[in-house]
mmCIF file of C-alpha atoms and ligand atoms in Angstrom:
data_model
loop_
_atom_site.group_PDB
_atom_site.id
_atom_site.type_symbol
_atom_site.label_atom_id
_atom_site.label_comp_id
_atom_site.label_asym_id
_atom_site.label_seq_id
_atom_site.Cartn_x
_atom_site.Cartn_y
_atom_site.Cartn_z
ATOM 1 C CA UNK A 714 -10.736 0.625 21.722
ATOM 2 C CA UNK A 715 -13.287 2.372 19.512
ATOM 3 C CA UNK A 716 -11.395 3.596 16.455
ATOM 4 C CA UNK A 717 -14.275 5.822 15.357
ATOM 5 C CA UNK A 718 -14.250 4.469 11.801
ATOM 6 C CA UNK A 719 -17.942 3.613 11.567
ATOM 7 C CA UNK A 720 -19.483 4.902 8.312
ATOM 8 C CA UNK A 721 -16.201 6.414 7.123
ATOM 9 C CA UNK A 722 -15.393 5.855 3.442
ATOM 10 C CA UNK A 723 -11.981 4.259 2.881
ATOM 11 C CA UNK A 724 -10.390 3.979 -0.578
ATOM 12 C CA UNK A 725 -7.706 1.310 -0.745
ATOM 13 C CA UNK A 726 -5.625 0.923 -3.884
ATOM 14 C CA UNK A 727 -4.335 -2.584 -4.490
ATOM 15 C CA UNK A 728 -7.082 -3.827 -2.181
ATOM 16 C CA UNK A 729 -7.648 -7.154 -3.936
ATOM 17 C CA UNK A 730 -4.915 -9.170 -2.264
ATOM 18 C CA UNK A 731 -2.077 -9.045 0.279
ATOM 19 C CA UNK A 732 -1.660 -6.063 2.584
ATOM 20 C CA UNK A 733 -4.380 -4.006 0.875
ATOM 21 C CA UNK A 734 -6.971 -6.751 1.281
ATOM 22 C CA UNK A 735 -6.046 -7.271 4.942
ATOM 23 C CA UNK A 736 -6.396 -3.530 5.607
ATOM 24 C CA UNK A 737 -9.727 -3.435 3.748
ATOM 25 C CA UNK A 738 -11.013 -6.240 5.975
ATOM 26 C CA UNK A 739 -9.731 -4.335 9.006
ATOM 27 C CA UNK A 740 -11.737 -1.271 7.966
ATOM 28 C CA UNK A 741 -14.779 -3.456 7.307
ATOM 29 C CA UNK A 742 -14.579 -4.937 10.792
ATOM 30 C CA UNK A 743 -14.644 -1.383 12.158
ATOM 31 C CA UNK A 744 -17.843 -0.596 10.209
ATOM 32 C CA UNK A 745 -16.298 1.529 7.454
ATOM 33 C CA UNK A 746 -17.414 1.537 3.818
ATOM 34 C CA UNK A 747 -14.692 0.347 1.510
ATOM 35 C CA UNK A 748 -13.691 1.005 -2.108
ATOM 36 C CA UNK A 749 -10.929 -1.240 -3.418
ATOM 37 C CA UNK A 750 -9.070 -0.884 -6.697
ATOM 38 C CA UNK A 751 -6.825 -3.188 -8.778
ATOM 39 C CA UNK A 752 -6.498 -4.251 -12.426
ATOM 40 C CA UNK A 753 -7.731 -7.848 -12.222
ATOM 41 C CA UNK A 754 -11.545 -7.779 -11.996
ATOM 42 C CA UNK A 755 -11.878 -11.424 -10.962
ATOM 43 C CA UNK A 756 -9.578 -11.019 -7.972
ATOM 44 C CA UNK A 757 -11.409 -7.822 -7.051
ATOM 45 C CA UNK A 758 -14.727 -9.653 -6.994
ATOM 46 C CA UNK A 759 -13.344 -12.418 -4.770
ATOM 47 C CA UNK A 760 -11.961 -9.762 -2.428
ATOM 48 C CA UNK A 761 -15.285 -7.917 -2.408
ATOM 49 C CA UNK A 762 -17.044 -11.036 -1.142
ATOM 50 C CA UNK A 763 -14.396 -11.558 1.562
ATOM 51 C CA UNK A 764 -14.542 -7.938 2.722
ATOM 52 C CA UNK A 765 -18.344 -7.910 2.796
ATOM 53 C CA UNK A 766 -18.186 -10.991 5.024
ATOM 54 C CA UNK A 767 -15.894 -9.077 7.401
ATOM 55 C CA UNK A 768 -18.658 -6.515 7.959
ATOM 56 C CA UNK A 769 -18.318 -3.497 5.634
ATOM 57 C CA UNK A 770 -21.595 -1.766 5.110
ATOM 58 C CA UNK A 771 -20.888 -1.018 1.427
ATOM 59 C CA UNK A 772 -18.043 -2.417 -0.638
ATOM 60 C CA UNK A 773 -17.223 -1.075 -4.071
ATOM 61 C CA UNK A 774 -14.630 -2.322 -6.547
ATOM 62 C CA UNK A 775 -12.964 -0.343 -9.327
ATOM 63 C CA UNK A 776 -10.958 -2.213 -11.951
ATOM 64 C CA UNK A 777 -8.340 0.036 -13.545
ATOM 65 C CA UNK A 778 -4.635 0.542 -14.123
ATOM 66 C CA UNK A 779 -3.441 3.114 -11.611
ATOM 67 C CA UNK A 780 -0.240 3.709 -13.508
ATOM 68 C CA UNK A 781 -2.279 5.911 -15.848
ATOM 69 C CA UNK A 782 -4.018 9.255 -15.295
ATOM 70 C CA UNK A 783 -7.200 7.744 -16.796
ATOM 71 C CA UNK A 784 -7.152 4.903 -14.267
ATOM 72 C CA UNK A 785 -6.929 7.343 -11.375
ATOM 73 C CA UNK A 786 -9.703 9.506 -12.844
ATOM 74 C CA UNK A 787 -11.916 6.405 -13.019
ATOM 75 C CA UNK A 788 -11.380 5.750 -9.299
ATOM 76 C CA UNK A 789 -12.074 9.347 -8.280
ATOM 77 C CA UNK A 790 -15.273 9.477 -10.361
ATOM 78 C CA UNK A 791 -16.526 6.123 -9.036
ATOM 79 C CA UNK A 792 -15.916 7.124 -5.402
ATOM 80 C CA UNK A 793 -17.721 10.433 -5.938
ATOM 81 C CA UNK A 794 -20.651 8.672 -7.595
ATOM 82 C CA UNK A 795 -21.009 5.858 -5.086
ATOM 83 C CA UNK A 796 -20.076 7.534 -1.784
ATOM 84 C CA UNK A 797 -20.015 11.284 -2.472
ATOM 85 C CA UNK A 798 -16.281 11.362 -1.685
ATOM 86 C CA UNK A 799 -13.786 9.774 0.665
ATOM 87 C CA UNK A 800 -12.574 10.144 4.244
ATOM 88 C CA UNK A 801 -9.547 7.870 3.991
ATOM 89 C CA UNK A 802 -7.129 7.085 1.147
ATOM 90 C CA UNK A 803 -4.594 4.289 1.393
ATOM 91 C CA UNK A 804 -2.107 4.450 -1.470
ATOM 92 C CA UNK A 805 -1.015 0.826 -1.419
ATOM 93 C CA UNK A 806 -0.909 -0.464 -5.017
ATOM 94 C CA UNK A 807 2.647 -1.304 -5.941
ATOM 95 C CA UNK A 808 5.051 -4.047 -6.783
ATOM 96 C CA UNK A 809 8.699 -5.010 -6.514
ATOM 97 C CA UNK A 810 11.176 -4.861 -9.391
ATOM 98 C CA UNK A 811 14.308 -6.682 -10.500
ATOM 99 C CA UNK A 812 17.023 -4.970 -12.566
ATOM 100 C CA UNK A 813 20.340 -3.182 -12.576
ATOM 101 C CA UNK A 814 20.705 0.523 -13.232
ATOM 102 C CA UNK A 815 22.898 -0.286 -16.223
ATOM 103 C CA UNK A 816 20.342 -2.574 -17.847
ATOM 104 C CA UNK A 817 16.921 -1.085 -17.052
ATOM 105 C CA UNK A 818 15.309 0.904 -19.911
ATOM 106 C CA UNK A 819 13.754 4.338 -19.351
ATOM 107 C CA UNK A 820 10.198 3.056 -19.749
ATOM 108 C CA UNK A 821 10.620 0.712 -16.765
ATOM 109 C CA UNK A 822 11.657 3.636 -14.570
ATOM 110 C CA UNK A 823 8.702 5.599 -15.923
ATOM 111 C CA UNK A 824 6.185 2.833 -15.171
ATOM 112 C CA UNK A 825 7.218 2.556 -11.525
ATOM 113 C CA UNK A 826 7.263 6.341 -11.171
ATOM 114 C CA UNK A 827 3.671 6.444 -12.470
ATOM 115 C CA UNK A 828 2.513 3.609 -10.199
ATOM 116 C CA UNK A 829 4.286 4.457 -6.936
ATOM 117 C CA UNK A 830 4.390 8.258 -7.072
ATOM 118 C CA UNK A 831 2.062 9.771 -9.672
ATOM 119 C CA UNK A 832 -0.887 7.546 -8.720
ATOM 120 C CA UNK A 833 -0.602 8.627 -5.068
ATOM 121 C CA UNK A 834 -0.311 12.282 -6.067
ATOM 122 C CA UNK A 835 -3.165 12.107 -8.593
ATOM 123 C CA UNK A 836 -5.462 10.292 -6.172
ATOM 124 C CA UNK A 837 -4.750 12.855 -3.466
ATOM 125 C CA UNK A 838 -5.455 15.670 -5.920
ATOM 126 C CA UNK A 839 -8.706 13.964 -6.881
ATOM 127 C CA UNK A 840 -9.961 13.036 -3.409
ATOM 128 C CA UNK A 841 -8.727 15.880 -1.179
ATOM 129 C CA UNK A 842 -11.565 18.210 -2.302
ATOM 130 C CA UNK A 843 -14.144 15.729 -0.984
ATOM 131 C CA UNK A 844 -12.146 15.237 2.237
ATOM 132 C CA UNK A 845 -12.229 19.006 2.731
ATOM 133 C CA UNK A 846 -16.003 19.045 2.174
ATOM 134 C CA UNK A 847 -16.413 16.244 4.710
ATOM 135 C CA UNK A 848 -14.427 18.142 7.358
ATOM 136 C CA UNK A 849 -11.049 16.392 7.087
ATOM 137 C CA UNK A 850 -9.502 13.063 6.282
ATOM 138 C CA UNK A 851 -6.503 10.769 6.305
ATOM 139 C CA UNK A 852 -4.043 9.747 3.593
ATOM 140 C CA UNK A 853 -1.694 6.870 4.289
ATOM 141 C CA UNK A 854 1.050 5.987 1.819
ATOM 142 C CA UNK A 855 2.375 2.440 1.886
ATOM 143 C CA UNK A 856 6.021 2.733 0.900
ATOM 144 C CA UNK A 857 8.573 0.110 2.035
ATOM 145 C CA UNK A 858 11.632 -0.374 4.189
ATOM 146 C CA UNK A 859 13.384 -0.239 0.805
ATOM 147 C CA UNK A 860 12.671 3.503 0.757
ATOM 148 C CA UNK A 861 15.356 3.847 3.436
ATOM 149 C CA UNK A 862 17.342 0.609 3.233
ATOM 150 C CA UNK A 863 17.604 -0.577 -0.368
ATOM 151 C CA UNK A 864 17.587 -4.195 -1.470
ATOM 152 C CA UNK A 865 20.338 -4.660 -4.066
ATOM 153 C CA UNK A 866 18.244 -6.239 -6.810
ATOM 154 C CA UNK A 867 15.542 -3.572 -7.168
ATOM 155 C CA UNK A 868 16.936 -0.033 -7.564
ATOM 156 C CA UNK A 869 13.812 1.214 -9.348
ATOM 157 C CA UNK A 870 11.586 0.024 -6.517
ATOM 158 C CA UNK A 871 13.921 1.532 -3.898
ATOM 159 C CA UNK A 872 14.085 4.922 -5.606
ATOM 160 C CA UNK A 873 10.372 5.279 -6.357
ATOM 161 C CA UNK A 874 9.377 4.199 -2.832
ATOM 162 C CA UNK A 875 11.823 6.769 -1.381
ATOM 163 C CA UNK A 876 10.113 9.359 -3.577
ATOM 164 C CA UNK A 877 6.730 8.264 -2.204
ATOM 165 C CA UNK A 878 7.954 8.906 1.359
ATOM 166 C CA UNK A 879 9.053 12.420 0.370
ATOM 167 C CA UNK A 880 5.741 13.005 -1.403
ATOM 168 C CA UNK A 881 4.008 11.898 1.780
ATOM 169 C CA UNK A 882 5.857 14.496 3.874
ATOM 170 C CA UNK A 883 4.999 17.210 1.385
ATOM 171 C CA UNK A 884 1.341 16.166 1.308
ATOM 172 C CA UNK A 885 1.290 16.296 5.105
ATOM 173 C CA UNK A 886 2.624 19.848 5.171
ATOM 174 C CA UNK A 887 0.148 21.028 2.545
ATOM 175 C CA UNK A 888 -3.010 19.257 3.702
ATOM 176 C CA UNK A 889 -2.945 19.479 7.500
ATOM 177 C CA UNK A 890 -4.473 22.958 7.407
ATOM 178 C CA UNK A 891 -7.608 21.260 6.051
ATOM 179 C CA UNK A 892 -7.631 18.667 8.823
ATOM 180 C CA UNK A 893 -6.193 16.001 6.511
ATOM 181 C CA UNK A 894 -3.448 13.950 8.169
ATOM 182 C CA UNK A 895 -0.862 12.272 5.939
ATOM 183 C CA UNK A 896 1.660 9.628 7.007
ATOM 184 C CA UNK A 897 3.693 6.839 5.439
ATOM 185 C CA UNK A 898 4.382 3.273 6.517
ATOM 186 C CA UNK A 899 7.520 1.354 5.628
ATOM 187 C CA UNK A 900 6.792 -2.359 6.067
ATOM 188 C CA UNK A 901 9.533 -4.985 6.113
ATOM 189 C CA UNK A 902 8.875 -8.536 4.848
ATOM 190 C CA UNK A 903 5.155 -9.347 4.678
ATOM 191 C CA UNK A 904 4.150 -12.793 3.456
ATOM 192 C CA UNK A 905 1.706 -12.040 0.651
ATOM 193 C CA UNK A 906 0.767 -14.377 -2.235
ATOM 194 C CA UNK A 907 3.173 -12.435 -4.439
ATOM 195 C CA UNK A 908 6.120 -13.298 -2.179
ATOM 196 C CA UNK A 909 5.100 -16.965 -2.184
ATOM 197 C CA UNK A 910 4.932 -16.927 -5.990
ATOM 198 C CA UNK A 911 8.410 -15.372 -6.193
ATOM 199 C CA UNK A 912 9.853 -17.871 -3.693
ATOM 200 C CA UNK A 913 8.341 -20.752 -5.667
ATOM 201 C CA UNK A 914 9.863 -19.434 -8.907
ATOM 202 C CA UNK A 915 13.304 -18.929 -7.361
ATOM 203 C CA UNK A 916 13.392 -22.409 -5.829
ATOM 204 C CA UNK A 917 11.740 -24.328 -8.689
ATOM 205 C CA UNK A 918 15.068 -25.621 -10.043
ATOM 206 C CA UNK A 919 16.592 -26.171 -6.596
ATOM 207 C CA UNK A 920 14.236 -28.678 -4.976
ATOM 208 C CA UNK A 921 11.217 -26.407 -4.558
ATOM 209 C CA UNK A 922 11.700 -25.623 -0.859
ATOM 210 C CA UNK A 923 10.108 -22.184 -1.107
ATOM 211 C CA UNK A 924 9.269 -22.066 2.581
ATOM 212 C CA UNK A 925 12.941 -22.650 3.435
ATOM 213 C CA UNK A 926 13.862 -19.796 1.102
ATOM 214 C CA UNK A 927 11.388 -17.474 2.878
ATOM 215 C CA UNK A 928 12.645 -18.547 6.325
ATOM 216 C CA UNK A 929 16.296 -18.022 5.382
ATOM 217 C CA UNK A 930 15.560 -14.606 3.903
ATOM 218 C CA UNK A 931 13.832 -13.513 7.106
ATOM 219 C CA UNK A 932 16.613 -14.894 9.312
ATOM 220 C CA UNK A 933 19.283 -13.137 7.243
ATOM 221 C CA UNK A 934 17.550 -9.769 7.200
ATOM 222 C CA UNK A 935 15.167 -9.267 10.131
ATOM 223 C CA UNK A 936 16.009 -9.702 13.833
ATOM 224 C CA UNK A 937 12.495 -11.085 14.388
ATOM 225 C CA UNK A 938 13.552 -13.913 12.020
ATOM 226 C CA UNK A 939 10.206 -14.318 10.270
ATOM 227 C CA UNK A 940 7.901 -12.609 7.803
ATOM 228 C CA UNK A 941 4.852 -10.696 9.076
ATOM 229 C CA UNK A 942 1.383 -11.823 8.117
ATOM 230 C CA UNK A 943 -0.648 -9.229 6.186
ATOM 231 C CA UNK A 944 -3.103 -9.107 9.089
ATOM 232 C CA UNK A 945 -0.528 -8.200 11.718
ATOM 233 C CA UNK A 946 0.660 -5.177 9.748
ATOM 234 C CA UNK A 947 -2.887 -4.252 8.699
ATOM 235 C CA UNK A 948 -3.914 -3.434 12.274
ATOM 236 C CA UNK A 949 -1.281 -0.719 12.401
ATOM 237 C CA UNK A 950 -2.535 0.782 9.116
ATOM 238 C CA UNK A 951 -6.113 0.862 10.399
ATOM 239 C CA UNK A 952 -5.048 2.498 13.682
ATOM 240 C CA UNK A 953 -3.087 5.221 11.869
ATOM 241 C CA UNK A 954 -6.173 6.023 9.792
ATOM 242 C CA UNK A 955 -8.328 6.357 12.894
ATOM 243 C CA UNK A 956 -9.060 9.348 15.101
ATOM 244 C CA UNK A 957 -7.000 7.583 17.796
ATOM 245 C CA UNK A 958 -3.908 8.636 15.840
ATOM 246 C CA UNK A 959 -5.029 12.274 15.589
ATOM 247 C CA UNK A 960 -1.617 13.780 16.456
ATOM 248 C CA UNK A 961 0.324 11.654 13.952
ATOM 249 C CA UNK A 962 1.156 13.893 11.008
ATOM 250 C CA UNK A 963 3.923 13.777 8.403
ATOM 251 C CA UNK A 964 5.705 10.774 9.875
ATOM 252 C CA UNK A 965 7.039 7.541 8.431
ATOM 253 C CA UNK A 966 6.510 4.444 10.557
ATOM 254 C CA UNK A 967 8.563 1.285 10.166
ATOM 255 C CA UNK A 968 6.753 -2.020 10.745
ATOM 256 C CA UNK A 969 9.640 -4.308 9.981
ATOM 257 C CA UNK A 970 10.477 -6.752 12.763
ATOM 258 C CA UNK A 971 13.690 -4.829 13.466
ATOM 259 C CA UNK A 972 14.957 -4.997 9.866
ATOM 260 C CA UNK A 973 16.010 -1.332 9.639
ATOM 261 C CA UNK A 974 19.687 -1.238 10.609
ATOM 262 C CA UNK A 975 19.803 2.387 11.731
ATOM 263 C CA UNK A 976 18.046 4.316 14.510
HETATM 264 P P1 LIG B 2222 0.537 -7.691 -3.830
HETATM 265 O O1 LIG B 2222 1.355 -7.953 -5.032
HETATM 266 O O2 LIG B 2222 0.069 -8.822 -2.997
HETATM 267 O O3 LIG B 2222 -0.682 -6.739 -4.215
HETATM 268 C C1 LIG B 2222 -0.494 -5.601 -5.001
HETATM 269 C C2 LIG B 2222 -1.841 -4.961 -5.256
HETATM 270 O O4 LIG B 2222 -1.656 -3.816 -6.102
HETATM 271 C C3 LIG B 2222 -2.791 -5.892 -5.983
HETATM 272 O O5 LIG B 2222 -4.110 -5.627 -5.592
HETATM 273 C C4 LIG B 2222 -2.582 -5.510 -7.444
HETATM 274 O O6 LIG B 2222 -3.711 -5.916 -8.205
HETATM 275 C C5 LIG B 2222 -2.422 -3.982 -7.292
HETATM 276 N N1 LIG B 2222 -1.708 -3.374 -8.410
HETATM 277 C C6 LIG B 2222 -0.454 -3.663 -8.831
HETATM 278 N N2 LIG B 2222 -0.151 -2.933 -9.916
HETATM 279 C C7 LIG B 2222 -1.241 -2.165 -10.181
HETATM 280 C C8 LIG B 2222 -1.571 -1.237 -11.199
HETATM 281 N N3 LIG B 2222 -0.728 -0.919 -12.191
HETATM 282 N N4 LIG B 2222 -2.786 -0.638 -11.157
HETATM 283 C C9 LIG B 2222 -3.671 -0.950 -10.195
HETATM 284 N N5 LIG B 2222 -3.425 -1.839 -9.217
HETATM 285 C C10 LIG B 2222 -2.222 -2.443 -9.217
HETATM 286 O O7 LIG B 2222 1.401 -6.689 -2.941
HETATM 287 P P2 LIG B 2222 1.622 -6.608 -1.360
HETATM 288 O O8 LIG B 2222 0.366 -6.737 -0.621
HETATM 289 O O9 LIG B 2222 2.790 -7.440 -1.071
HETATM 290 O O10 LIG B 2222 2.131 -5.095 -1.298
HETATM 291 C C11 LIG B 2222 1.252 -3.993 -1.209
HETATM 292 C C12 LIG B 2222 2.099 -2.741 -1.102
HETATM 293 O O11 LIG B 2222 2.983 -2.885 0.008
HETATM 294 C C13 LIG B 2222 2.988 -2.521 -2.335
HETATM 295 O O12 LIG B 2222 3.038 -1.150 -2.637
HETATM 296 C C14 LIG B 2222 4.346 -3.015 -1.875
HETATM 297 O O13 LIG B 2222 5.385 -2.356 -2.529
HETATM 298 C C15 LIG B 2222 4.309 -2.656 -0.393
HETATM 299 N N6 LIG B 2222 5.205 -3.460 0.419
HETATM 300 C C16 LIG B 2222 5.073 -4.835 0.466
HETATM 301 C C17 LIG B 2222 5.933 -5.574 1.246
HETATM 302 C C18 LIG B 2222 5.841 -7.065 1.332
HETATM 303 O O14 LIG B 2222 6.777 -7.689 1.870
HETATM 304 N N7 LIG B 2222 4.786 -7.700 0.872
HETATM 305 C C19 LIG B 2222 7.004 -4.933 2.029
HETATM 306 C C20 LIG B 2222 7.039 -3.498 1.906
HETATM 307 C C21 LIG B 2222 6.166 -2.808 1.137
HETATM 308 P P3 LIG B 2222 -3.624 -6.183 -9.812
HETATM 309 O O15 LIG B 2222 -2.366 -6.959 -10.057
HETATM 310 O O16 LIG B 2222 -4.871 -6.929 -10.116
HETATM 311 O O17 LIG B 2222 -3.588 -4.832 -10.437
#
């Protein structure tokens, strides 16, 4: 299937590792130019080499903190300078949390709000003008199954990801008149390096069987009884950003191995 992504410019936040990196490689394989962003410059450089090997014509990295307005402005300016704008924006940068509502301070809530919601909004505000100039575009917001089905230990993550899904719907309504399609994806468990690090930490004092911890978690929560690989969810992201998904607008798609308990 030709996805029609050749020579498109795709901006992927959090593209240095995990799901973002897998999606960036997916775009590269389809002949798209790729801009990836993250804070850690070393990891970005390693990712750039990997993506270039997958086939992207031009790969750009932008090191910045997206939880700040300045960080977002840096990305928008770099994309304008290097590519003259963007066709695709994947708002993917994000991270889990661990707290109770009673104990978490205001500034923790604020940080996650900035990273999961404001960054997506600011990037859209910065890149939509170039999408309009280029005749349309796609914005995909990577939320989480936790936006609809919360995990008990991370209320801040759950709430801010739910807000991202609502932002996504509102973006879709506002931007479709300009030929810009917006959707959200709610992945379930995806085995990224961050999950492995967490599993190793949680099992360090209990024999170190991190793989067993991951397996049990999947069996307890997802009918498919395993984590996804980043690559197997990435294909769905790439498809949704392609012209083959031209009638998909304002929806939220679960890619969760059956984890969502409602219809
Ligand atoms: P990773 O932790 O593997 O990667 C997160 C990426 O975001 C990294 O590139 C990281 O780079 C970047 N990032 C984090 N904070 C910031 C920041 N303040 N500014 C700029 N970049 C930042 O995450 P995953 O691949 O696991 O997850 C990607 C997205 O998918 C996240 O939004 C996550 O919530 C969501 N998701 C993940 C699931 C999973 O099971 N893995 C399930 C459901 C949703 P750096 O640290 O260098 O800044």
